[in-house]
Coordinates of C-alpha atoms in Angstrom, one line a residue:
E1 CA 177.3 305.9 61.7
Y2 CA 175.7 308.7 59.9
F3 CA 176.8 309.9 56.4
M4 CA 174.9 312.8 54.7
D5 CA 173.6 312.4 51.4
I6 CA 175.5 314.9 49.2
S7 CA 174.0 313.9 45.8
K8 CA 172.0 317.1 45.6
F9 CA 175.0 319.3 46.2
L10 CA 178.0 320.7 44.1
I11 CA 181.1 320.5 46.2
I12 CA 183.7 323.4 45.3
D13 CA 186.8 321.4 44.5
R14 CA 188.8 324.6 43.8
I15 CA 188.6 328.4 42.9
E16 CA 190.4 329.1 39.5
A17 CA 191.6 332.5 38.4
N18 CA 189.4 334.3 41.0
S19 CA 186.6 333.8 38.5
I20 CA 185.4 330.0 38.3
A21 CA 184.4 327.5 41.0
V22 CA 185.4 324.1 39.8
C23 CA 182.8 322.0 41.4
E24 CA 182.0 318.2 41.7
A25 CA 178.5 316.9 41.2
A26 CA 177.1 313.5 41.8
G27 CA 178.7 310.8 39.6
D28 CA 182.2 312.6 39.6
V29 CA 180.7 315.1 37.1
I30 CA 182.8 318.4 37.0
K31 CA 181.0 321.6 36.6
N32 CA 182.5 325.2 36.3
I33 CA 180.4 327.7 37.9
P34 CA 181.2 331.5 37.4
L35 CA 181.8 333.1 40.8
E36 CA 179.2 335.7 40.0
Q37 CA 176.6 333.0 40.1
I38 CA 177.3 332.2 43.6
E39 CA 175.8 334.1 46.5
G40 CA 178.3 334.9 49.4
N41 CA 181.9 334.2 49.7
P42 CA 182.5 330.5 48.2
R43 CA 185.6 328.5 49.5
E44 CA 187.0 325.1 48.6
G45 CA 184.9 322.4 50.2
D46 CA 181.8 324.4 50.4
L47 CA 178.5 322.6 49.2
L48 CA 176.3 324.5 46.9
L49 CA 172.7 324.3 46.1
L50 CA 170.8 325.8 43.1
S51 CA 168.0 328.0 44.3
A52 CA 166.0 330.4 42.0
G53 CA 168.7 330.4 39.4
K54 CA 171.6 331.3 41.7
Y55 CA 174.0 328.9 43.6
I56 CA 173.8 329.3 47.4
I57 CA 176.4 328.0 50.0
D58 CA 174.4 325.5 52.3
E59 CA 176.6 326.5 55.4
E60 CA 175.1 323.9 57.7
A61 CA 175.7 321.1 55.1
T62 CA 179.2 322.2 54.6
K63 CA 179.9 322.3 58.4
M64 CA 178.4 318.9 58.9
R65 CA 180.5 317.4 55.9
K66 CA 183.6 318.8 57.3
M67 CA 182.9 317.2 60.8
E68 CA 182.3 313.9 59.0
I69 CA 185.5 313.9 57.2
S70 CA 187.3 315.0 60.4
N71 CA 185.7 312.1 62.2
L72 CA 186.8 309.7 59.4
V73 CA 190.3 311.0 59.5
K74 CA 190.4 310.7 63.3
G75 CA 189.0 307.1 63.0
L76 CA 192.0 306.2 60.7
W77 CA 194.5 307.6 63.1
S78 CA 193.0 305.9 66.2
E79 CA 192.9 302.4 64.4
D80 CA 196.6 302.8 63.5
E81 CA 197.5 303.4 67.3
E82 CA 195.8 300.1 68.5

């Protein structure tokens, strides 16, 4: 099985007050990032990288992580059915 290394990313946990992205970093560190420092349209679950002083959403890594989580959840349900 393949699990991507997400240690270099920040993961958006939630958006607060339409102004702050509350993110989880490696080691369960929480960082608050003002939305104006994030390029694009950030959403919960997006993976961010810091590049040239701005945070960018890594669309491909976000998609891969969501697929991994979906596969893990499917695996849990299929084991229960056996």
